[in-house]
PDB file of C-alpha atoms in Angstrom:
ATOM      1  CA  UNK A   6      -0.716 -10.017 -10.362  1.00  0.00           C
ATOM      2  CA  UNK A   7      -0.376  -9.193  -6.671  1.00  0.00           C
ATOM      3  CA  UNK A   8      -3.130  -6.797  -4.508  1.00  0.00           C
ATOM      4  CA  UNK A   9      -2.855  -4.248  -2.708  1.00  0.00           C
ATOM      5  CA  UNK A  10      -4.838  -2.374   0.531  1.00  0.00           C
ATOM      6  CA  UNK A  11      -3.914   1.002   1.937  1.00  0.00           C
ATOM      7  CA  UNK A  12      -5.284   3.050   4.618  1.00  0.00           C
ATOM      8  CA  UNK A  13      -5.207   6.585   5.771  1.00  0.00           C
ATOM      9  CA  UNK A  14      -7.589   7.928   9.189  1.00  0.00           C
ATOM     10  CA  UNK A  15      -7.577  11.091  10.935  1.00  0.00           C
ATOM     11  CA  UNK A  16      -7.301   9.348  14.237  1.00  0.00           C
ATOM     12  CA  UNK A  17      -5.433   5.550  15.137  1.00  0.00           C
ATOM     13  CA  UNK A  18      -8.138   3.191  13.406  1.00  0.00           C
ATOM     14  CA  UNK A  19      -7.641  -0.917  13.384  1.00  0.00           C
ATOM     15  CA  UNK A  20      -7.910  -2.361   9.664  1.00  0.00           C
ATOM     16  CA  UNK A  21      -9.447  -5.683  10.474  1.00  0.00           C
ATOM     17  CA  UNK A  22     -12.238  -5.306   9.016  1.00  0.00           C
ATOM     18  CA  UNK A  23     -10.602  -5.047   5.386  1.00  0.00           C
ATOM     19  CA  UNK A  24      -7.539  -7.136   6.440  1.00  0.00           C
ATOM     20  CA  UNK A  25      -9.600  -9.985   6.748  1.00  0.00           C
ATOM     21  CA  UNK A  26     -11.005  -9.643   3.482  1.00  0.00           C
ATOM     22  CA  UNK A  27      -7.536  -9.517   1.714  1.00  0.00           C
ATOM     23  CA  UNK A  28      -6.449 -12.387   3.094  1.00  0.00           C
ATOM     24  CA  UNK A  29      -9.105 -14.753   1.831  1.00  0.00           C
ATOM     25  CA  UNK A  30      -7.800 -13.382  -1.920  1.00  0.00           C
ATOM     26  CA  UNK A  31      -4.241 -14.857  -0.804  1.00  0.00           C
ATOM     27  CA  UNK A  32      -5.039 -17.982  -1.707  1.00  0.00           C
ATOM     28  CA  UNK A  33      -8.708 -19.095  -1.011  1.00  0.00           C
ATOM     29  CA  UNK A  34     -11.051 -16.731  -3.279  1.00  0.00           C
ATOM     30  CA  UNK A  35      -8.043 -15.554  -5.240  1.00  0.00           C
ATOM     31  CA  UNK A  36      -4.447 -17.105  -6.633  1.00  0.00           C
ATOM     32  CA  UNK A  37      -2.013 -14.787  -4.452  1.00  0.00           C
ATOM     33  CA  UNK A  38      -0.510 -17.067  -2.593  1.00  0.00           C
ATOM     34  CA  UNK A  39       2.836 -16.261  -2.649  1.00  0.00           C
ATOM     35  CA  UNK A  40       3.460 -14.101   0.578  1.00  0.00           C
ATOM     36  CA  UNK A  41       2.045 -11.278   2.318  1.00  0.00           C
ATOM     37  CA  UNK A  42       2.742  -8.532   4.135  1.00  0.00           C
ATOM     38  CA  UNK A  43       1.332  -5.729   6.244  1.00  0.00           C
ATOM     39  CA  UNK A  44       3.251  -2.368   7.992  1.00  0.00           C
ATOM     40  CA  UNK A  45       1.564   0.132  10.568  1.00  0.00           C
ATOM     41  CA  UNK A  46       2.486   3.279  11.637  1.00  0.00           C
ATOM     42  CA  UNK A  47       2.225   4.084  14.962  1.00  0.00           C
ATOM     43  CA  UNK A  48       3.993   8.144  15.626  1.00  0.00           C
ATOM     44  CA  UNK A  49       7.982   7.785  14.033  1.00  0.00           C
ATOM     45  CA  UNK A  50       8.036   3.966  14.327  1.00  0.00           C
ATOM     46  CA  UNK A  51       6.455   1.391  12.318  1.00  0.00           C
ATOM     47  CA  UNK A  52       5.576  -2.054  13.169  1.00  0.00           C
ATOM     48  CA  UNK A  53       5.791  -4.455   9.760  1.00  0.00           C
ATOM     49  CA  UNK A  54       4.052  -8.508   9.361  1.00  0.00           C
ATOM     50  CA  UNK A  55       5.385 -10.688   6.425  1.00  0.00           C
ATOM     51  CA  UNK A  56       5.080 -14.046   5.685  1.00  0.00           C
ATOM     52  CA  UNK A  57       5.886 -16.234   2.404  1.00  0.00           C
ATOM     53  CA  UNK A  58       3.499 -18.824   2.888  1.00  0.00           C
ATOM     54  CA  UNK A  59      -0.433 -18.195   1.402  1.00  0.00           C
ATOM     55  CA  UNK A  60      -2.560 -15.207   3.727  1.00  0.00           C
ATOM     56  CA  UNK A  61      -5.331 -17.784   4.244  1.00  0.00           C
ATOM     57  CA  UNK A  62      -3.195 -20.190   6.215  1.00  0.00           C
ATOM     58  CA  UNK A  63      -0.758 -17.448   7.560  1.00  0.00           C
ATOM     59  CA  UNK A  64      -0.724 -18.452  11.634  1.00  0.00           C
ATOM     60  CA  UNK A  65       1.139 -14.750  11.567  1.00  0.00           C
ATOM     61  CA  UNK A  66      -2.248 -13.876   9.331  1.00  0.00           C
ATOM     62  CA  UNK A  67      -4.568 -14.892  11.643  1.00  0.00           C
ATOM     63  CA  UNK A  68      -2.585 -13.250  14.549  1.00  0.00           C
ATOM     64  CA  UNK A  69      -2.860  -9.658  13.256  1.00  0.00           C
ATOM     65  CA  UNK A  70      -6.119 -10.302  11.747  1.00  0.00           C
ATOM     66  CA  UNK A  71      -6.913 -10.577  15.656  1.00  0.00           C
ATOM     67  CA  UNK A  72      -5.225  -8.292  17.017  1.00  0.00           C
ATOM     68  CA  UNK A  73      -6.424  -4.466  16.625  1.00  0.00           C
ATOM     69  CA  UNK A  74      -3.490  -2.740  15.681  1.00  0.00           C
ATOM     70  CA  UNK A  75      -4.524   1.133  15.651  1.00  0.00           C
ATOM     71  CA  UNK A  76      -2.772   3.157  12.991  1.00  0.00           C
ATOM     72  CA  UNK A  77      -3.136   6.492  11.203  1.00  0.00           C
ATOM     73  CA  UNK A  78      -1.527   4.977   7.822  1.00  0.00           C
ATOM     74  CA  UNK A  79      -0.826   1.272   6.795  1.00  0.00           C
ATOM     75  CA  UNK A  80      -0.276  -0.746   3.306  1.00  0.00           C
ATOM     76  CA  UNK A  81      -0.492  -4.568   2.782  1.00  0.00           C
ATOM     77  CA  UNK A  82       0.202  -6.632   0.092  1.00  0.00           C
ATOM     78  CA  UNK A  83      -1.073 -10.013  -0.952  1.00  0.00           C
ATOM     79  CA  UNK A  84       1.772 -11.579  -3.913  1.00  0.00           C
ATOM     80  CA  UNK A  85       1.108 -13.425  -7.051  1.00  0.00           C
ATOM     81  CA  UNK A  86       5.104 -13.954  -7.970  1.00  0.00           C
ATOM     82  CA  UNK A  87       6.309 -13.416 -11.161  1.00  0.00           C
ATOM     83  CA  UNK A  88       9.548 -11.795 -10.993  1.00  0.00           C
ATOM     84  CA  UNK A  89      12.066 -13.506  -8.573  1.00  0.00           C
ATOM     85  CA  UNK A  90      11.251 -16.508  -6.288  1.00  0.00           C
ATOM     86  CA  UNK A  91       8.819 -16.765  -2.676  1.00  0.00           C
ATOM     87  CA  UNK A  92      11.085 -16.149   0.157  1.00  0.00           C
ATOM     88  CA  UNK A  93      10.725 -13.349   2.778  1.00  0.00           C
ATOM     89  CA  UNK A  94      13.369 -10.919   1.278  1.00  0.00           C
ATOM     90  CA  UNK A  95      10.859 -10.602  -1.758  1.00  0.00           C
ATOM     91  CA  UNK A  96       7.874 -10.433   0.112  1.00  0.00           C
ATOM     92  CA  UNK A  97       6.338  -6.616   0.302  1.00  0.00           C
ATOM     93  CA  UNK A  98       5.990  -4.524   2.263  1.00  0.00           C
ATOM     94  CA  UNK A  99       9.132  -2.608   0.902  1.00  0.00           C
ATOM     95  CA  UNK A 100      10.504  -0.241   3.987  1.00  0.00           C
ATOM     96  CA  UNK A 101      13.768   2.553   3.691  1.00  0.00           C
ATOM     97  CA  UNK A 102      14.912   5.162   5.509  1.00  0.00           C
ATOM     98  CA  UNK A 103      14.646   8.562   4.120  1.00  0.00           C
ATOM     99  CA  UNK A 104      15.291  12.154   5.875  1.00  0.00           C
ATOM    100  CA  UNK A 105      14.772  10.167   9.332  1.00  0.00           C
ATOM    101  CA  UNK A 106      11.204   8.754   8.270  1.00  0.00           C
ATOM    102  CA  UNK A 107      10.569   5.328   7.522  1.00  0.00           C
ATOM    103  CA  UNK A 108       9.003   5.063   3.610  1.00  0.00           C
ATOM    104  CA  UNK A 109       6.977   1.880   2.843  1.00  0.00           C
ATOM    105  CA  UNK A 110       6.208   0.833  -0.698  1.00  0.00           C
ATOM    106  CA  UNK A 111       4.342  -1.944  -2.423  1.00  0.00           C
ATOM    107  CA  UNK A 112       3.715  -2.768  -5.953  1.00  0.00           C
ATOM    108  CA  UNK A 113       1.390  -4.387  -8.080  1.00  0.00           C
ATOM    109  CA  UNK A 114       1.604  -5.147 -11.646  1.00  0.00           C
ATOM    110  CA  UNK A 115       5.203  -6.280 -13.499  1.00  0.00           C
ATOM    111  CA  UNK A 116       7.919  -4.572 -15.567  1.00  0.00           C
ATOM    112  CA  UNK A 117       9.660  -5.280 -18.363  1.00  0.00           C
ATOM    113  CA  UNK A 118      13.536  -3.999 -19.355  1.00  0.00           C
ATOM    114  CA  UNK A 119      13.885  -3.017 -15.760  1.00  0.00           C
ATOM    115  CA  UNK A 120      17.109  -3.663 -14.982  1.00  0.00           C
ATOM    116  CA  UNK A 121      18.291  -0.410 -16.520  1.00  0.00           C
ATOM    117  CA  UNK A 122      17.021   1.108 -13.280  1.00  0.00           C
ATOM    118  CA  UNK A 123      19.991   2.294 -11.796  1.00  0.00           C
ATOM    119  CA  UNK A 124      20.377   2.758  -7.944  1.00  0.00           C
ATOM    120  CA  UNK A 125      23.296   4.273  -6.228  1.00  0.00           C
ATOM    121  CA  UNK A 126      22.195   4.434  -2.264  1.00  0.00           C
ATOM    122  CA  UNK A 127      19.121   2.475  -2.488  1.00  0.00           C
ATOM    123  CA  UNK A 128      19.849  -1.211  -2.719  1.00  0.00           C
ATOM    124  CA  UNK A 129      17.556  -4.003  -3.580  1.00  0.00           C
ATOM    125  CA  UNK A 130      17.982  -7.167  -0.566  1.00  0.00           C
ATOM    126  CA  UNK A 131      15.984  -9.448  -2.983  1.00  0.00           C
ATOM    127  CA  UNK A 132      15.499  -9.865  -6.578  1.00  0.00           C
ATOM    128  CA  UNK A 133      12.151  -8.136  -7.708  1.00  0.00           C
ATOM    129  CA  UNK A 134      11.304  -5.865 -10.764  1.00  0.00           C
ATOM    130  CA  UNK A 135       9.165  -4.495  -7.726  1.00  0.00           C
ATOM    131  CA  UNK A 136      12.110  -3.599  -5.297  1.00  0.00           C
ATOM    132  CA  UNK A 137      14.528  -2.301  -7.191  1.00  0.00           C
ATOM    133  CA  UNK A 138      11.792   0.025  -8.530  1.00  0.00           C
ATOM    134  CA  UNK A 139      11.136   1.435  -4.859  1.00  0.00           C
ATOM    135  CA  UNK A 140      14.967   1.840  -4.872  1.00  0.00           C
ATOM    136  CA  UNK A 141      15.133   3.609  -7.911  1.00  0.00           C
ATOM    137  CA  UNK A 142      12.182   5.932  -6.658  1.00  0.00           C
ATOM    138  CA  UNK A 143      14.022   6.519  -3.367  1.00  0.00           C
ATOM    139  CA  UNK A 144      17.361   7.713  -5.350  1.00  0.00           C
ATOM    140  CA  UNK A 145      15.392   9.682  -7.176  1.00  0.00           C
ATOM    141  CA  UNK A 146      14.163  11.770  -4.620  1.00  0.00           C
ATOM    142  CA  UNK A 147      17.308  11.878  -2.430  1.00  0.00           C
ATOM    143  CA  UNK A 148      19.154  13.093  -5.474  1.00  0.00           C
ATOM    144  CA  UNK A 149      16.243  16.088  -6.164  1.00  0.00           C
ATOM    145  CA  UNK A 150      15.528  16.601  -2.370  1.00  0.00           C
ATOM    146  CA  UNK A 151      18.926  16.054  -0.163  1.00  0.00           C
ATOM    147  CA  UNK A 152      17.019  17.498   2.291  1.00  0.00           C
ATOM    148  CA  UNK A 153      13.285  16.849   3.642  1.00  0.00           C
ATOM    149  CA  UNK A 154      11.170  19.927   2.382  1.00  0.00           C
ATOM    150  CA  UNK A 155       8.568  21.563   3.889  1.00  0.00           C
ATOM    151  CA  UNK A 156       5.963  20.983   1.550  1.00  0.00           C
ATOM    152  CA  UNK A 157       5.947  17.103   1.210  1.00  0.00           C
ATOM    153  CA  UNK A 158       2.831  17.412  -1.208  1.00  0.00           C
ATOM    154  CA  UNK A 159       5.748  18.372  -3.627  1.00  0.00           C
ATOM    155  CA  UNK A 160       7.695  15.272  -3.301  1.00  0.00           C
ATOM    156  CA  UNK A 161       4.868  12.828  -3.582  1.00  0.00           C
ATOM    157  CA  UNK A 162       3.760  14.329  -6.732  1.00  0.00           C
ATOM    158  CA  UNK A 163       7.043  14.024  -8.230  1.00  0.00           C
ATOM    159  CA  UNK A 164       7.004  10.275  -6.667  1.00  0.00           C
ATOM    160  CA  UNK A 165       3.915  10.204  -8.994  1.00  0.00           C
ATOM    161  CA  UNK A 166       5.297  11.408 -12.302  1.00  0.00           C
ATOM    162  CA  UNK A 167       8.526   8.876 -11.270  1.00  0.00           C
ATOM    163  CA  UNK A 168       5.098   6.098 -11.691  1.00  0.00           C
ATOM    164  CA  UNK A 169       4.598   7.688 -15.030  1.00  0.00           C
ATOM    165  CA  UNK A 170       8.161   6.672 -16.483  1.00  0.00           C
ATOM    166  CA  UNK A 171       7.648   2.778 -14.765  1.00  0.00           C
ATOM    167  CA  UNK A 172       4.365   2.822 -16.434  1.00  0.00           C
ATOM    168  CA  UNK A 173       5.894   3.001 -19.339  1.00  0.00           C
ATOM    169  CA  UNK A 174       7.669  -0.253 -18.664  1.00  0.00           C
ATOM    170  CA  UNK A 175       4.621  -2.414 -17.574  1.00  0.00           C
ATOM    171  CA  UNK A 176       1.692  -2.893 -14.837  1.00  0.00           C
ATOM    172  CA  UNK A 177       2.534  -0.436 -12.080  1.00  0.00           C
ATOM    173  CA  UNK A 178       0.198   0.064  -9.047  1.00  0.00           C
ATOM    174  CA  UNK A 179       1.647   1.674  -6.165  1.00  0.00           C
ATOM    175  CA  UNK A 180       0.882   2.354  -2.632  1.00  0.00           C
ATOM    176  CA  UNK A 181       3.934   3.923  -0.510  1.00  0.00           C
ATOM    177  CA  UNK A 182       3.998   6.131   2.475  1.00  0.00           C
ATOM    178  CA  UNK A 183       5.584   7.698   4.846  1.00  0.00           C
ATOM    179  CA  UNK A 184       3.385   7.808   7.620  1.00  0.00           C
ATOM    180  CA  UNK A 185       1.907  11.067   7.424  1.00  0.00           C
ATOM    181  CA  UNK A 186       0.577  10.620   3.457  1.00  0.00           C
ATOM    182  CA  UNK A 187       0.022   7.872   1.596  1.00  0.00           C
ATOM    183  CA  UNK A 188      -0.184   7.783  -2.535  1.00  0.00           C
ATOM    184  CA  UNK A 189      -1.994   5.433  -4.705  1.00  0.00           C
ATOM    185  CA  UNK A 190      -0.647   5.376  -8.509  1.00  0.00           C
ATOM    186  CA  UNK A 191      -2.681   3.639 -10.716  1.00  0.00           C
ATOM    187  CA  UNK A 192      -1.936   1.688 -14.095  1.00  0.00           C
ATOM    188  CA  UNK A 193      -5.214  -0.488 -14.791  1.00  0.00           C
ATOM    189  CA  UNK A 194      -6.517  -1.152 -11.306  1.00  0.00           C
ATOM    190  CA  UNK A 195      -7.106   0.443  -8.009  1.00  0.00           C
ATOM    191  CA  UNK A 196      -9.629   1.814  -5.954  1.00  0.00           C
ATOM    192  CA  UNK A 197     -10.693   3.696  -3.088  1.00  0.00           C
ATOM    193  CA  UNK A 198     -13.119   4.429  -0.662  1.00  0.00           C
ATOM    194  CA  UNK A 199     -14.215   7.353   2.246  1.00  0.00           C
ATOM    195  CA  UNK A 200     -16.047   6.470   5.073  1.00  0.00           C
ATOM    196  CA  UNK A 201     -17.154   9.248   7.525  1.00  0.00           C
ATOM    197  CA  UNK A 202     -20.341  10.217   9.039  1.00  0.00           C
ATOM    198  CA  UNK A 203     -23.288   9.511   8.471  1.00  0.00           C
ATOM    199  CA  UNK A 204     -21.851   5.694   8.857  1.00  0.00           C
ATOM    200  CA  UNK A 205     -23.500   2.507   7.748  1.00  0.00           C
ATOM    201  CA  UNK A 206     -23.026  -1.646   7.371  1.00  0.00           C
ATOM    202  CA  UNK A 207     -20.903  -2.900   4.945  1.00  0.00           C
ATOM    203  CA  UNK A 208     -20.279  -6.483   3.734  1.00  0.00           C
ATOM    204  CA  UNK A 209     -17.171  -8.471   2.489  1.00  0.00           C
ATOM    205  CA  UNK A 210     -17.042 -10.124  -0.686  1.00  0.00           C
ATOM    206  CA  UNK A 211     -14.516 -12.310   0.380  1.00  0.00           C
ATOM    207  CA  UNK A 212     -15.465 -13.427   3.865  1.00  0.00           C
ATOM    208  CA  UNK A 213     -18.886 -14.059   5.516  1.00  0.00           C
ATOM    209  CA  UNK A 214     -18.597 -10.580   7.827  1.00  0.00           C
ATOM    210  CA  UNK A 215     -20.702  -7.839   8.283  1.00  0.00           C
ATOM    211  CA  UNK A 216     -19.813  -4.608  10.228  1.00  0.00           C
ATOM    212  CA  UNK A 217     -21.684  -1.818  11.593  1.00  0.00           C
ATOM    213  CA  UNK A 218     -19.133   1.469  11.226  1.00  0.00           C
ATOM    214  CA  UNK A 219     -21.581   3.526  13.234  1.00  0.00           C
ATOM    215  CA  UNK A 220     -21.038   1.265  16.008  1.00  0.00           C
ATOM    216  CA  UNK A 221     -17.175   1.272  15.687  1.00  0.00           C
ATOM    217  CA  UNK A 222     -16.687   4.904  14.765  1.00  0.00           C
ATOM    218  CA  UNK A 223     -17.032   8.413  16.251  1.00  0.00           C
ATOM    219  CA  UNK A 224     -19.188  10.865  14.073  1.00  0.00           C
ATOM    220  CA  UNK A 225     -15.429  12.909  13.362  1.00  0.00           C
ATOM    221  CA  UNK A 226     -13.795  10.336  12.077  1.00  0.00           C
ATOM    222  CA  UNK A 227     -12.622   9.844   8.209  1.00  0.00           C
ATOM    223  CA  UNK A 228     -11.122   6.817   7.081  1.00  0.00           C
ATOM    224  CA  UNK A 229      -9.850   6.512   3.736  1.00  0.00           C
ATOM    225  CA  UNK A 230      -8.998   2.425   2.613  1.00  0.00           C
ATOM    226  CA  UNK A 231      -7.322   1.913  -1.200  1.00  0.00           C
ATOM    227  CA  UNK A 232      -7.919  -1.089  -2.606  1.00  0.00           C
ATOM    228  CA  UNK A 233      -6.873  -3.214  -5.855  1.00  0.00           C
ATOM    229  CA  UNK A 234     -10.586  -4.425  -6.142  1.00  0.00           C
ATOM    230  CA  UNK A 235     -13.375  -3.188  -4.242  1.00  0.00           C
ATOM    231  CA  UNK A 236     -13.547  -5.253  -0.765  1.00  0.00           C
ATOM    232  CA  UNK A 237     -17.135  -5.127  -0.288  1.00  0.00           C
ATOM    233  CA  UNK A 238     -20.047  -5.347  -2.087  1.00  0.00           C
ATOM    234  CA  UNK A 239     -22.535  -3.166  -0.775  1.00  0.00           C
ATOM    235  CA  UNK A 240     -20.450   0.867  -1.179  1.00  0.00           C
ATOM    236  CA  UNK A 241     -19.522   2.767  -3.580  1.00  0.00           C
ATOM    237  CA  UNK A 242     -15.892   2.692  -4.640  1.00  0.00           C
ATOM    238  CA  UNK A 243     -13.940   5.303  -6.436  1.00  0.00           C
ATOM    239  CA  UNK A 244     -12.072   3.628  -9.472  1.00  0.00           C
ATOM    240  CA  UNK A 245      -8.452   4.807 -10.383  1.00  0.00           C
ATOM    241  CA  UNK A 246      -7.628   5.701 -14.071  1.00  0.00           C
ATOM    242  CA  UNK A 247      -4.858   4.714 -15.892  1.00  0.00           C
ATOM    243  CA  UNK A 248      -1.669   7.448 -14.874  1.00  0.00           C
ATOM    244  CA  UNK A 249      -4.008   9.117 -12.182  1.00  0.00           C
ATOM    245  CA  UNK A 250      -3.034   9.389  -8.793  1.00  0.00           C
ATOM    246  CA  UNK A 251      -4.633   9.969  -5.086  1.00  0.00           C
ATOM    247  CA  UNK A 252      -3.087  11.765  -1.932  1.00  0.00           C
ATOM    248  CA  UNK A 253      -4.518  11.194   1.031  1.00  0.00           C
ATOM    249  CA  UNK A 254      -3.965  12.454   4.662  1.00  0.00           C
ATOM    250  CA  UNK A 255      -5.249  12.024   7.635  1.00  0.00           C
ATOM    251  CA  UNK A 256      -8.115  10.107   5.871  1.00  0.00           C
ATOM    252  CA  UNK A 257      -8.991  13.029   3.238  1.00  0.00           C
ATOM    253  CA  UNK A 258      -8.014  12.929  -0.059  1.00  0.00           C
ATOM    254  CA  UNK A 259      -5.805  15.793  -1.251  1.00  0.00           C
TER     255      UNK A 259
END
């Protein structure tokens, strides 16, 4: 199985702090060393990192675990491949086009009989179970919303009854976004965590780092980070159940 991190802040917040954490798991304290990837948004545009090789010797790793890239949402993805083979076109991040806004996606778990996902404008450029299922998604809501409503709370809540009908055919743990929201759908694992004032310390489990929010933060900020497993050991996580599902924006949950 692959893992996944997510975060959604009220204002432009760097994701170091967790980043680094994540990519120990791709490879060092866990077996997920088949790629990685990690998009930002930054306004309209988004700014995407992938790499096939393990996140613990990524040089591309390192580089963005150094630099402070400030974003309002963002989703990684650490991969344990089981369905098609390591290369960059199957590497997630997954990002389309739709109504003008960039949508990422990525996926944890596998499917089974998945090939009877039909896409018509989506297209898959590699050969996941993964992929094609953002495609499918992505069809789906072209083909009930040609148009970009107003209300976008509507179309990620039918993105999250799409999860319920790819539950059906396996493990499926989503993150995708579009920037302005971002929705976790659980099948066995995920989790998530709030962080606003009054801040504290928190501590990796995967790394030897410590860091001091209250020093980092301003008391108005809210910063919401989704994660397969908890990343540190010292808060108190909010644990996904099985078909449930989590909005966020701007860092609260909604």
């Amino acid at each position: 199985m692959c893992e996944l991190l997510g975060m959604s802040a009220n204002v432009p917040t760097d994701i170091c702090f967790s980043f680094s954490g994540l990519l120990e798991r791709g490879g060092n304290t866990g077996p997920h060393k088949d790629g990685w990837g990690i998009t930002f948004y930054e306004g309209k545009g988004c700014r995407t990192f992938k790499d096939p090789e393990p996140s613990c010797q990524s040089e591309i790793a390192k580089l963005v675990k150094a630099y402070p890239i400030k974003s309002v949402s963002v989703i990684s993805h650490i991969r344990q491949g089981n369905r098609g083979r390591t290369c960059l076109e199957n590497t997630h991040p997954f990002t389309r086009e739709l109504w003008g806004r960039e949508i990422t996606y990525a996926h944890n778990g596998q499917l089974s009989d998945y090939k009877d996902l039909k896409t018509d404008f989506y297209r898959p450029v590699g050969n996941t179970d993964s992929e094609l299922a953002f495609c499918w998604i992505l069809d789906k809501v072209r083909e009930k919303y040609p148009n970009r409503p107003s209300n976008m709370v509507s179309v990620f809540r039918y993105i999250a009854k799409l999860g319920h009908t790819l539950r059906e055919k396996g493990v499926f743990n989503m993150l995708i976004t579009d920037g302005i929201y971002v929705l976790a759908y659980c099948t066995n694992n995920l989790h998530w965590i709030t962080r606003r004032a009054p801040f504290g310390k928190a501590t990796l489990i995967d790394a030897d780092m410590v860091v001091d929010f209250q020093k980092e933060t301003t008391p108005d900020d809210v910063v919401t980070v989704i994660a397969t497993r908890p990343l540190t050991n010292d808060e108190q996580w909010q644990k996904l159940q099985p078909g449930e599902f989590a909005l966020f924006k701007l860092g609260e949950k909604v």
